Amino acid sequence: GAVVSQHPSRVICKSGTSVKIECRSLDFQATTMFWYRQFPKQSLMLMATSNEGSKATYEQGVEKDKFLINHASLTLSTLTVTSAHPEDSSFYICSARDIGLADPREFFGPGTRLTVL
Amino acid sequence: TQLLEQSPQFLSIQEGENLTVYCNSSSVFSSLQWYRQEPGEGPVLLVTVVTGGEVKKLKRLTFQFGDARKDSSLHITAAQPGDTGLYLCAFFKAAGNKLTFGGGTRVLVKP
């Protein structure tokens, strides 16, 4: 099946620093990728839709200046958490939609655990 | 307010027992998806149900889509410790082109 990777798998940073998370579709092209955030024992909450070649679409309540998204190619989207604070600590998961498939199936990455000290 | 309500939120059972997880809504869906997520990993798609009344089986897992396409259930027969995980139902919102998840059911199968 289609594979989506994320890097890094876990990161610990100091408060006030910025962290970049990469999401790659390894064996397919994705014009659309999605970024989710998941707090402990909770479900996935969509943060934003990343569109190749255009601006990301953010969900209500998600600060676009804090969570910068860049979808530079058909296989790579990056999420940068700027000026991270302890409340940004969470599990960040990306997904990618294969443009070659007729149905809108999403393939999920393994997630990145961010801990902000 | 969650568009998709899952129940129970948490379920702990012994190996060999059966369990059922429910996903309910007041909305009608063209399809529903079920995922399983293990700790520290991303969710993995188990099945997509499309037709009202549809029943799909995946080994010991049985998925049912309600006749009115507003609810769905997942039944696991003779649960095993490997079934432990977070079970999520989700629907694809065509308007907005995005997937919306229910709150999830955490299942723990004890050996």
CSV table of C-alpha atoms in Angstrom, one decimal, chain A:
chain,number,residue,atom,x,y,z
A,1,GLY,CA,0.0,0.0,0.0
A,2,ALA,CA,0.9,3.7,-0.2
A,3,VAL,CA,3.5,4.9,2.3
A,4,VAL,CA,3.7,8.2,4.1
A,5,SER,CA,6.6,9.1,6.2
A,6,GLN,CA,7.2,11.8,8.8
A,7,HIS,CA,10.4,13.2,10.1
A,8,PRO,CA,11.3,13.5,12.9
A,9,SER,CA,9.4,10.8,14.8
A,10,ARG,CA,9.9,12.7,18.0
A,11,VAL,CA,11.3,16.0,18.9
A,12,ILE,CA,12.0,17.8,22.2
A,13,CYS,CA,12.6,21.6,22.1
A,14,LYS,CA,12.8,24.6,24.4
A,15,SER,CA,10.0,27.0,24.7
A,16,GLY,CA,10.3,29.8,22.1
A,17,THR,CA,12.0,27.8,19.4
A,18,SER,CA,10.6,26.7,16.1
A,19,VAL,CA,10.2,23.1,15.0
A,20,LYS,CA,9.8,21.8,11.4
A,21,ILE,CA,8.1,18.5,10.7
A,22,GLU,CA,8.2,16.9,7.3
A,23,CYS,CA,5.6,14.7,5.7
A,24,ARG,CA,6.5,12.8,2.5
A,25,SER,CA,4.5,10.5,0.3
A,26,LEU,CA,7.0,7.8,-0.7
A,27,ASP,CA,5.5,6.0,-3.6
A,28,PHE,CA,2.7,8.3,-4.9
A,29,GLN,CA,2.0,11.9,-5.6
A,30,ALA,CA,-0.3,14.0,-3.4
A,31,THR,CA,-1.7,17.4,-4.4
A,32,THR,CA,-3.4,17.5,-1.0
A,33,MET,CA,-1.9,16.7,2.4
A,34,PHE,CA,-3.5,17.2,5.7
A,35,TRP,CA,-2.1,18.0,9.2
A,36,TYR,CA,-3.8,16.7,12.3
A,37,ARG,CA,-3.1,17.2,16.0
A,38,GLN,CA,-3.9,14.6,18.6
A,39,PHE,CA,-3.8,15.2,22.4
A,40,PRO,CA,-3.4,12.2,24.7
A,41,LYS,CA,-6.4,9.9,24.8
A,42,GLN,CA,-8.2,12.1,22.2
A,43,SER,CA,-9.2,11.8,18.6
A,44,LEU,CA,-7.5,13.4,15.6
A,45,MET,CA,-8.4,17.1,15.0
A,46,LEU,CA,-7.7,18.5,11.6
A,47,MET,CA,-5.5,21.6,11.7
A,48,ALA,CA,-5.1,22.4,8.0
A,49,THR,CA,-5.2,21.3,4.5
A,50,SER,CA,-2.0,21.6,2.6
A,51,ASN,CA,-2.3,22.2,-1.2
A,52,GLU,CA,0.6,21.8,-3.5
A,53,GLY,CA,1.4,25.1,-5.2
A,54,SER,CA,-1.1,27.2,-3.2
A,55,LYS,CA,-1.8,28.5,0.3
A,56,ALA,CA,-2.9,26.1,3.0
A,57,THR,CA,-6.4,26.2,4.3
A,58,TYR,CA,-6.6,26.3,8.1
A,59,GLU,CA,-9.4,25.1,10.3
A,60,GLN,CA,-11.2,27.5,12.6
A,61,GLY,CA,-9.2,28.3,15.7
A,62,VAL,CA,-5.8,27.3,14.2
A,63,GLU,CA,-3.4,30.2,13.9
A,64,LYS,CA,-1.8,30.2,10.5
A,65,ASP,CA,1.1,32.4,11.6
A,66,LYS,CA,2.0,29.9,14.3
A,67,PHE,CA,1.6,26.8,12.3
A,68,LEU,CA,3.3,27.5,9.0
A,69,ILE,CA,2.6,25.0,6.2
A,70,ASN,CA,4.5,24.7,3.0
A,71,HIS,CA,3.7,22.2,0.2
A,72,ALA,CA,6.6,22.6,-2.0
A,73,SER,CA,6.2,19.5,-4.2
A,74,LEU,CA,3.8,16.7,-4.9
A,75,THR,CA,5.5,14.5,-2.3
A,76,LEU,CA,6.5,16.9,0.5
A,77,SER,CA,4.6,19.1,2.9
A,78,THR,CA,6.2,20.7,6.0
A,79,LEU,CA,4.6,22.0,9.2
A,80,THR,CA,6.6,24.5,11.2
A,81,VAL,CA,5.5,25.2,14.7
A,82,THR,CA,6.8,28.7,15.4
A,83,SER,CA,7.7,30.0,18.8
A,84,ALA,CA,6.6,26.7,20.4
A,85,HIS,CA,5.2,26.7,23.9
A,86,PRO,CA,4.4,23.8,26.2
A,87,GLU,CA,0.7,23.8,25.2
A,88,ASP,CA,1.9,23.0,21.7
A,89,SER,CA,3.1,19.6,22.9
A,90,SER,CA,1.1,17.0,21.0
A,91,PHE,CA,1.2,14.2,18.5
A,92,TYR,CA,1.2,15.7,15.0
A,93,ILE,CA,0.0,13.4,12.2
A,94,CYS,CA,0.0,14.1,8.5
A,95,SER,CA,-1.9,12.3,5.7
A,96,ALA,CA,-1.7,12.4,2.0
A,97,ARG,CA,-4.3,11.8,-0.7
A,98,ASP,CA,-3.2,9.8,-3.8
A,99,ILE,CA,-4.2,11.8,-6.9
A,100,GLY,CA,-4.0,8.6,-8.9
A,101,LEU,CA,-6.9,7.0,-7.1
A,102,ALA,CA,-10.6,7.5,-8.0
A,103,ASP,CA,-11.8,7.5,-4.3
A,104,PRO,CA,-10.5,10.1,-1.8
A,105,ARG,CA,-8.6,7.7,0.4
A,106,GLU,CA,-6.1,9.2,2.8
A,107,PHE,CA,-2.9,7.5,3.9
A,108,PHE,CA,-1.5,8.5,7.3
A,109,GLY,CA,2.0,9.0,8.4
A,110,PRO,CA,3.3,7.5,11.6
A,111,GLY,CA,3.1,10.8,13.5
A,112,THR,CA,5.6,13.1,15.2
A,113,ARG,CA,5.6,13.6,19.0
A,114,LEU,CA,6.5,17.1,19.9
A,115,THR,CA,7.4,17.9,23.5
A,116,VAL,CA,8.0,21.6,24.3
A,117,LEU,CA,9.9,22.2,27.6
